[in-house]
Amino acid sequence: MADNNVKVVDEQQELNEILRIRREKLANMKEAGNDPFLITKFDFDNDSANIKSNFEELEGKTVKIAGRIMARRIMGKASFVGLKDNSGKIQLYVRRDDVGEDVYAAFKKWDIGDIMGVEGFVFKTQTGEISVHATSIKLLSKSLLPLPEKFHGLTNNDLRFRQRYVDLIMNDNVKNNFIVRSKFIKFMRKYLDDMNYIEVETPVLNTIVGGAAARPFVTHHNTLNIPMYMRIATELPLKRLIVGGMDRVYEIGRIFRNEGMDPKHNPEFTTVELYQAYADFHDMMDIAEGIISGAAKEIHGTYEVEWLGEKIDLTPGWRRLTMVDAVKEYVGIDFGAISDDAEAVAAAEAIGVELADTADKTWGNALYACFDQRVEEKLIQPTFITMYPVEVSPLTKASPEDPRLTERFELFVCHSELANAYSELNDPIVQRERFMKQLELRDRGDDEAEMLDEDFLTAMEYGMPPTGGMGIGIDRAVMMLTNSDTIREVILFPTMKPLD
């Protein structure tokens, strides 16, 4: 322990000395009239990736590039620099006789992490490395903090997520995650736009909570002197638009839920919710499959991806399995042959499945508990689980064949839920009854139950057409497409516990 303490003290002293030297260099630059922070612009016309991919065309031609110094090797009158720009890395050759003696002397005092602009011609070194021979260089920004040691990089995940800017500098693969994220959202937008959906925006702050079973973040509006809630879903405002005659709508937006954090959950996350009049949950299955499989093919050129140690086949034609059949297949209980509530609960308890304290002891809750606790973890390949119990689906239309079930599905890949969809309940009388049941659950202590939304009921009473609706978790979909094992890898600035 004593040795570790000495090491920490030595490292802090070394850092303090680096900080002192770098600030002293900046002060000297400013005193000499060379303040890099006064430079407002640098007109570059190329980047490292383009130079490397078009070397034959660009060889011997003048280019202008800009980026961060990641490595350098000073050799008297000439030096090599590793420059990182937006598209990758490239080597620079800087010679005193080309840039001038004074400029070269100043350059030798620059540090790794500094940002520079370069003009020069493209060539290939004797070792065959494509490079830029600098004829003019300029310091554009001074780095006052040192980058992590280059051979070990930034490997502490907690620090990576807290200082994403350093993570992006040091770890080349990290940026790709967010490029994939952008491509996925772009593909999804085009997919829905091509189906004549309209993208809309609905409120983030609401006077009541609705659209999902979750705890909200609560704030206060000073002028109105009322509590307000950050949205936990976009569902109810979007359904109001369906009532209003906007037959195909979607929203890509941030959702906020005051719940725990784990590899699959962050208090704020991004979803797309979409609603289509005169459609049902089968149509939503087709859209979910089309978006996710199509995005994989578009981004990776294949339907095959790896995630959480599993090889996933996203080729269209995903399995569709009712919850009753899933529990029968994976657990061995045939709820289709059980009609009595007590018998269903006893069957669940016989395999060690307990219902939640606030849940009624019903056939539907017993079925869902068996699925949730015994089946979900076994679903690896993309599978639509359909026909959920009415008890856990308060906004969903009941099945005409079995009123205990609803026309709902969830999409599972690698035992992770990626999408949730309904044939939307459009009977305002039944919807009120469902809301009242949720209020009873709240009275029993279930603070994630739905609240009563009178305005939404009023909207429904004007007449809501048969509608299919769905939400897709963008973060989890991107986790799959980037083979990430935690949601923090695909959110640029995830929520973190404050440092002591």
XYZ file of C-alpha atoms in Angstrom:
500
model
C 0.000 0.000 0.000
C 2.848 2.377 0.813
C 4.434 1.754 -2.591
C 1.122 2.550 -4.297
C 0.800 5.802 -2.383
C 4.308 6.806 -3.407
C 3.481 6.006 -7.048
C 0.325 8.138 -6.965
C 2.241 11.060 -5.440
C 4.999 10.733 -8.054
C 2.476 10.637 -10.901
C 0.703 13.724 -9.575
C 3.976 15.592 -9.262
C 4.887 14.607 -12.834
C 1.489 15.792 -14.079
C 1.827 19.081 -12.235
C 5.210 19.639 -13.878
C 3.756 18.896 -17.340
C 0.913 21.330 -16.712
C 3.373 24.010 -15.588
C 5.594 23.556 -18.637
C 2.722 23.599 -21.129
C 1.203 26.732 -19.643
C 4.610 28.348 -19.661
C 4.976 27.495 -23.374
C 1.592 29.084 -24.087
C 2.513 32.196 -22.130
C 5.739 32.516 -24.128
C 3.833 32.155 -27.408
C 1.396 34.865 -26.427
C 4.218 37.155 -25.342
C 5.905 36.636 -28.714
C 2.679 37.474 -30.558
C 1.981 33.861 -31.589
C -1.152 33.117 -29.572
C -2.698 30.027 -31.272
C -6.082 30.764 -29.741
C -6.400 33.931 -31.817
C -6.598 31.831 -34.994
C -10.250 31.501 -36.014
C -10.076 29.314 -39.121
C -7.925 26.996 -41.202
C -8.943 26.220 -44.783
C -8.113 22.530 -45.286
C -9.005 20.819 -48.557
C -8.236 17.174 -47.832
C -8.066 14.499 -45.146
C -5.973 11.452 -44.326
C -8.430 8.840 -45.630
C -8.873 10.537 -48.991
C -5.127 10.984 -49.434
C -4.491 7.299 -48.743
C -7.312 6.015 -50.925
C -6.448 8.315 -53.848
C -2.654 8.322 -53.591
C -1.983 7.756 -57.281
C -4.090 10.763 -58.202
C -2.705 12.994 -55.440
C 0.983 12.000 -55.479
C 3.116 15.127 -55.779
C 0.136 17.450 -55.447
C -0.312 20.071 -52.746
C -2.869 19.421 -50.018
C -3.977 21.177 -46.854
C -4.934 19.094 -43.823
C -5.487 19.740 -40.114
C -5.555 17.545 -37.043
C -4.088 16.540 -33.707
C -0.469 15.529 -33.110
C -0.559 11.946 -31.801
C 3.117 11.059 -32.159
C 6.352 12.653 -33.323
C 9.985 11.786 -33.839
C 12.434 14.696 -33.820
C 15.622 14.040 -35.802
C 17.643 17.252 -35.784
C 16.790 19.086 -38.988
C 13.812 16.863 -39.869
C 10.960 15.207 -38.017
C 8.098 12.764 -38.518
C 4.675 13.493 -37.054
C 1.661 11.221 -36.650
C -1.392 13.393 -37.334
C -4.979 12.342 -36.541
C -7.849 14.065 -38.306
C -11.556 13.400 -38.668
C -11.043 10.442 -41.018
C -7.981 8.706 -39.578
C -4.221 9.099 -39.259
C -1.411 10.066 -41.600
C 2.309 10.696 -41.320
C 3.846 14.133 -41.870
C 7.439 14.831 -42.822
C 8.570 18.200 -41.490
C 11.998 19.557 -42.508
C 13.653 22.737 -41.243
C 14.763 23.861 -44.694
C 11.170 23.660 -46.003
C 9.213 25.368 -43.221
C 11.902 27.845 -42.121
C 14.353 27.864 -39.244
C 12.231 29.938 -36.835
C 9.070 27.950 -37.511
C 10.934 24.682 -37.107
C 12.448 25.812 -33.820
C 8.980 26.658 -32.548
C 7.598 23.372 -33.867
C 10.130 21.381 -31.846
C 8.494 22.799 -28.685
C 5.012 21.722 -29.676
C 3.486 18.810 -27.739
C 1.543 15.640 -28.440
C -2.098 16.648 -28.323
C -1.543 20.025 -30.016
C -3.654 20.768 -33.074
C -1.895 21.890 -36.217
C -2.601 22.879 -39.813
C -0.341 21.648 -42.612
C 0.232 22.471 -46.253
C 2.447 20.150 -48.253
C 2.677 17.627 -51.059
C 1.748 13.958 -51.029
C 4.540 11.388 -51.333
C 5.521 7.903 -50.259
C 8.487 7.270 -47.947
C 11.245 4.756 -48.636
C 9.385 2.290 -46.437
C 6.270 2.720 -48.576
C 4.187 4.799 -46.137
C 1.918 7.399 -47.723
C 2.754 10.750 -46.139
C 2.570 14.509 -46.537
C 5.807 16.449 -46.957
C 5.093 19.716 -45.132
C 5.981 23.038 -46.739
C 4.040 25.142 -44.227
C 2.830 24.372 -40.687
C 0.816 26.326 -38.155
C -0.141 25.696 -34.535
C -3.933 26.076 -34.320
C -4.588 25.118 -30.696
C -2.435 24.313 -27.675
C -3.142 21.201 -25.593
C -2.608 22.054 -21.935
C -3.376 18.563 -20.618
C -1.343 15.518 -21.717
C -3.057 12.636 -23.496
C -2.967 9.175 -21.871
C 0.207 7.211 -22.483
C -0.013 6.010 -26.084
C 0.787 2.323 -25.603
C -1.919 1.736 -22.995
C -4.359 4.399 -24.132
C -7.505 5.162 -22.173
C -8.705 1.802 -20.841
C -10.534 2.695 -17.620
C -14.185 2.421 -18.663
C -15.468 4.734 -15.955
C -13.045 7.433 -17.096
C -13.787 6.707 -20.760
C -17.496 7.402 -20.280
C -16.907 10.471 -18.119
C -14.379 11.950 -20.547
C -15.778 10.823 -23.883
C -13.721 13.497 -25.632
C -10.491 11.792 -24.542
C -11.994 8.388 -25.325
C -12.670 9.517 -28.904
C -9.125 10.849 -29.272
C -7.410 7.740 -27.980
C -9.649 4.853 -29.072
C -10.287 4.743 -32.816
C -13.044 2.119 -32.594
C -15.219 4.274 -30.313
C -16.046 6.810 -32.996
C -17.229 4.006 -35.265
C -19.962 3.105 -32.762
C -21.471 6.538 -33.179
C -21.039 6.516 -36.941
C -23.050 3.271 -36.947
C -25.635 4.898 -34.688
C -26.007 7.820 -37.087
C -26.299 5.469 -40.072
C -28.942 3.396 -38.308
C -31.101 6.432 -37.545
C -30.626 7.724 -41.084
C -31.696 4.357 -42.537
C -34.719 4.178 -40.232
C -35.852 7.678 -41.169
C -35.633 6.890 -44.867
C -37.459 3.588 -44.390
C -40.397 5.281 -42.653
C -40.379 8.353 -44.887
C -40.570 6.069 -47.923
C -43.694 4.524 -46.352
C -45.260 8.001 -46.214
C -44.826 8.404 -42.464
C -44.536 11.957 -41.124
C -41.908 12.755 -38.512
C -43.314 14.865 -35.659
C -42.259 16.296 -32.300
C -44.260 16.028 -29.090
C -43.718 17.547 -25.611
C -40.897 16.391 -23.360
C -42.487 18.044 -20.317
C -45.972 16.841 -19.407
C -48.509 17.639 -16.697
C -49.279 13.927 -16.203
C -47.389 10.701 -16.870
C -48.561 8.156 -19.422
C -47.753 5.760 -22.211
C -45.614 3.276 -20.285
C -45.088 1.622 -16.932
C -42.153 3.507 -15.447
C -41.191 6.001 -12.765
C -40.905 9.582 -14.048
C -38.498 12.373 -13.268
C -40.500 15.111 -11.558
C -39.789 18.826 -11.814
C -41.681 22.038 -11.041
C -42.894 24.782 -13.347
C -42.446 28.047 -11.466
C -44.807 30.240 -13.477
C -47.684 27.739 -13.490
C -46.794 26.528 -9.988
C -47.453 22.898 -10.915
C -45.439 19.692 -10.944
C -44.355 18.482 -14.376
C -43.002 15.182 -15.556
C -40.332 14.394 -18.109
C -41.860 12.019 -20.614
C -41.506 8.292 -20.140
C -42.929 7.603 -23.612
C -44.221 9.434 -26.680
C -47.194 7.106 -27.102
C -50.231 9.107 -25.994
C -49.444 12.359 -27.860
C -48.782 10.371 -31.041
C -52.101 8.535 -30.704
C -53.837 11.905 -30.385
C -52.390 12.708 -33.820
C -53.878 9.483 -35.206
C -57.261 10.646 -33.874
C -56.647 13.974 -35.612
C -56.211 12.317 -38.992
C -52.419 12.102 -39.282
C -52.539 8.451 -40.290
C -48.803 7.641 -40.216
C -46.584 9.388 -37.692
C -43.292 8.708 -35.967
C -41.036 10.438 -33.495
C -37.388 9.819 -32.722
C -36.820 11.248 -29.294
C -35.231 11.120 -25.895
C -37.144 9.282 -23.164
C -36.525 9.750 -19.421
C -37.172 7.103 -16.770
C -36.228 7.358 -13.119
C -35.032 3.793 -12.774
C -31.921 1.743 -12.173
C -28.816 1.675 -14.341
C -27.312 -1.521 -15.738
C -25.729 -2.653 -19.029
C -29.097 -2.323 -20.822
C -30.550 0.746 -19.084
C -29.728 4.440 -18.850
C -32.064 7.028 -17.246
C -32.312 8.809 -20.590
C -32.414 6.860 -23.821
C -33.645 7.183 -27.393
C -36.563 5.469 -29.071
C -38.564 5.693 -32.235
C -42.318 5.370 -31.762
C -44.533 5.019 -34.801
C -48.275 4.688 -35.321
C -50.174 3.668 -38.437
C -53.940 3.928 -38.808
C -55.826 0.946 -40.262
C -52.945 -1.391 -39.396
C -52.287 -3.921 -36.627
C -49.402 -5.502 -34.766
C -48.642 -7.845 -37.662
C -47.845 -4.803 -39.823
C -45.590 -3.531 -37.045
C -43.693 -6.843 -37.039
C -43.006 -6.436 -40.740
C -41.707 -2.888 -40.183
C -39.490 -3.859 -37.237
C -37.958 -6.707 -39.213
C -37.504 -4.489 -42.264
C -35.808 -1.671 -40.366
C -33.404 -3.750 -38.276
C -32.454 -6.350 -40.878
C -32.250 -3.707 -43.596
C -30.023 -1.480 -41.485
C -27.668 -4.388 -40.763
C -27.382 -5.150 -44.475
C -26.925 -1.460 -45.342
C -24.289 -0.768 -42.675
C -22.356 -4.057 -42.572
C -23.166 -5.586 -45.951
C -24.472 -8.750 -44.264
C -27.315 -10.019 -42.097
C -24.809 -11.771 -39.830
C -23.750 -9.918 -36.674
C -22.092 -10.867 -33.403
C -23.454 -9.689 -30.082
C -22.843 -10.704 -26.476
C -20.794 -13.683 -27.604
C -23.488 -15.002 -29.946
C -23.695 -15.134 -33.741
C -26.992 -13.561 -34.750
C -28.708 -14.159 -38.095
C -30.898 -11.176 -39.003
C -31.982 -12.584 -42.365
C -35.663 -11.639 -42.830
C -38.191 -14.288 -41.826
C -37.841 -14.023 -38.049
C -39.630 -16.457 -35.771
C -43.058 -15.436 -34.453
C -44.126 -17.280 -31.299
C -47.083 -16.705 -28.961
C -46.247 -16.331 -25.284
C -48.325 -19.420 -24.466
C -46.353 -21.465 -27.007
C -43.040 -20.021 -25.810
C -43.721 -21.007 -22.199
C -44.869 -24.455 -23.343
C -41.714 -24.935 -25.474
C -39.122 -23.611 -23.054
C -40.683 -24.354 -19.649
C -43.096 -27.208 -20.297
C -46.266 -25.608 -18.887
C -49.210 -25.549 -21.294
C -51.179 -22.491 -20.222
C -53.456 -23.103 -23.198
C -54.834 -26.114 -21.335
C -55.295 -24.169 -18.079
C -58.326 -21.981 -17.504
C -58.432 -21.593 -13.722
C -56.490 -18.709 -12.110
C -55.493 -20.709 -9.035
C -54.280 -23.619 -11.159
C -52.199 -21.255 -13.307
C -50.590 -19.608 -10.275
C -49.893 -23.033 -8.743
C -48.239 -24.191 -11.989
C -45.959 -21.154 -11.943
C -45.070 -21.607 -8.276
C -44.288 -25.264 -8.916
C -41.278 -24.224 -11.016
C -40.195 -21.515 -8.578
C -41.832 -18.545 -10.330
C -43.323 -16.004 -7.947
C -45.750 -13.255 -8.945
C -45.066 -9.661 -7.948
C -46.596 -8.594 -4.641
C -48.803 -6.004 -6.370
C -49.949 -8.411 -9.094
C -53.343 -10.122 -8.950
C -53.145 -13.919 -8.770
C -54.487 -14.464 -12.273
C -53.877 -16.746 -15.235
C -52.427 -13.855 -17.225
C -50.003 -12.699 -14.547
C -48.865 -16.289 -13.966
C -48.235 -16.746 -17.702
C -46.255 -13.518 -17.938
C -44.198 -14.292 -14.810
C -43.194 -17.676 -16.264
C -42.141 -16.044 -19.513
C -40.326 -13.150 -17.848
C -38.426 -15.293 -15.352
C -37.798 -18.476 -17.337
C -38.061 -17.919 -21.086
C -36.777 -14.447 -22.012
C -33.174 -15.283 -21.137
C -33.236 -18.204 -23.607
C -34.188 -16.170 -26.694
C -31.010 -15.661 -28.753
C -32.025 -15.412 -32.425
C -34.536 -12.692 -33.359
C -37.949 -13.772 -32.098
C -41.294 -11.987 -31.923
C -43.147 -13.030 -28.772
C -46.831 -12.297 -29.355
C -50.192 -12.314 -27.525
C -49.368 -10.833 -24.118
C -51.767 -11.054 -21.145
C -54.141 -8.125 -20.774
C -52.872 -7.497 -17.220
C -49.484 -6.289 -18.507
C -50.791 -4.488 -21.594
C -53.173 -1.709 -20.481
C -53.066 0.160 -23.804
C -53.441 -2.854 -26.101
C -56.480 -4.280 -27.941
C -57.671 -7.629 -26.618
C -57.570 -10.670 -28.884
C -60.951 -11.495 -30.455
C -60.139 -15.203 -29.953
C -59.109 -14.998 -26.281
C -59.991 -11.889 -24.220
C -57.312 -12.804 -21.662
C -54.655 -11.951 -24.263
C -53.807 -8.857 -26.287
C -52.481 -8.292 -29.792
C -49.043 -7.276 -28.648
C -45.500 -8.367 -29.404
C -42.031 -7.766 -28.094
C -38.962 -8.446 -30.222
C -36.115 -10.257 -28.481
C -32.563 -10.710 -29.725
C -29.902 -12.183 -27.459
C -32.396 -12.132 -24.539
C -32.727 -8.359 -24.963
C -35.947 -6.534 -25.819
C -35.503 -4.380 -28.938
C -39.098 -3.472 -29.831
C -42.586 -3.412 -28.333
C -45.770 -3.101 -30.399
C -49.554 -3.298 -30.164
C -52.749 -3.410 -32.059
C -53.746 -0.260 -30.206
C -56.764 -0.241 -27.947
C -59.233 2.228 -29.460
C -62.329 1.596 -27.311
C -62.506 4.571 -24.893
C -64.813 2.732 -22.479
C -62.463 -0.226 -22.126
C -59.492 2.146 -21.983
C -61.054 3.943 -19.004
C -61.589 0.612 -17.262
C -57.920 -0.276 -17.872
C -56.776 3.083 -16.506
C -58.903 2.600 -13.386
C -57.300 -0.798 -12.853
C -53.899 0.856 -13.089
C -54.953 3.391 -10.448
C -55.828 0.502 -8.152
C -52.317 -0.852 -8.643
C -50.897 2.558 -7.757
C -52.938 2.530 -4.561
C -51.308 -0.818 -3.733
C -47.848 0.692 -4.099
C -47.008 0.107 -7.763
C -45.573 3.532 -8.647
C -44.851 2.395 -12.225
C -48.524 1.871 -13.091
C -50.219 4.127 -15.643
C -51.849 7.368 -14.558
C -55.325 8.402 -15.693
C -55.149 10.691 -18.744
C -58.578 12.293 -19.152
C -57.603 14.304 -22.238
C -56.422 11.152 -23.985
C -59.758 9.507 -23.200
C -61.532 12.555 -24.595
C -59.490 12.236 -27.801
C -60.420 8.566 -28.091
C -64.110 9.395 -27.665
C -63.947 11.403 -30.908
C -63.089 8.127 -32.636
C -59.707 6.488 -33.155
C -59.300 4.166 -36.155
C -57.828 0.667 -35.761
C -54.124 1.383 -35.342
C -50.823 -0.440 -35.125
C -48.140 1.143 -32.949
C -44.571 0.305 -32.059
C -41.532 1.508 -30.161
C -37.972 0.462 -31.026
C -35.089 1.045 -28.632
C -32.462 2.759 -30.741
C -29.700 2.351 -28.160
C -30.158 -1.417 -27.918
C -30.407 -1.820 -31.679
C -27.103 0.040 -32.010
C -25.597 -2.104 -29.249
C -26.379 -5.127 -31.402
C -25.037 -3.547 -34.598
C -21.768 -2.556 -32.871
C -21.363 -5.694 -30.714
C -21.408 -3.570 -27.566
C -22.024 -5.208 -24.192
C -23.217 -2.058 -22.418
C -25.522 0.779 -23.385
C -22.854 3.248 -22.271
C -20.794 2.317 -25.325
C -23.474 3.693 -27.664
C -24.550 6.827 -25.755
C -22.053 9.633 -26.174
C -22.543 11.037 -22.685
C -24.182 8.391 -20.468
C -25.422 9.186 -16.981
C -22.665 8.608 -14.417
C -22.601 8.569 -10.651
C -21.032 11.820 -9.395
C -17.467 11.557 -8.193
C -16.947 11.975 -4.475
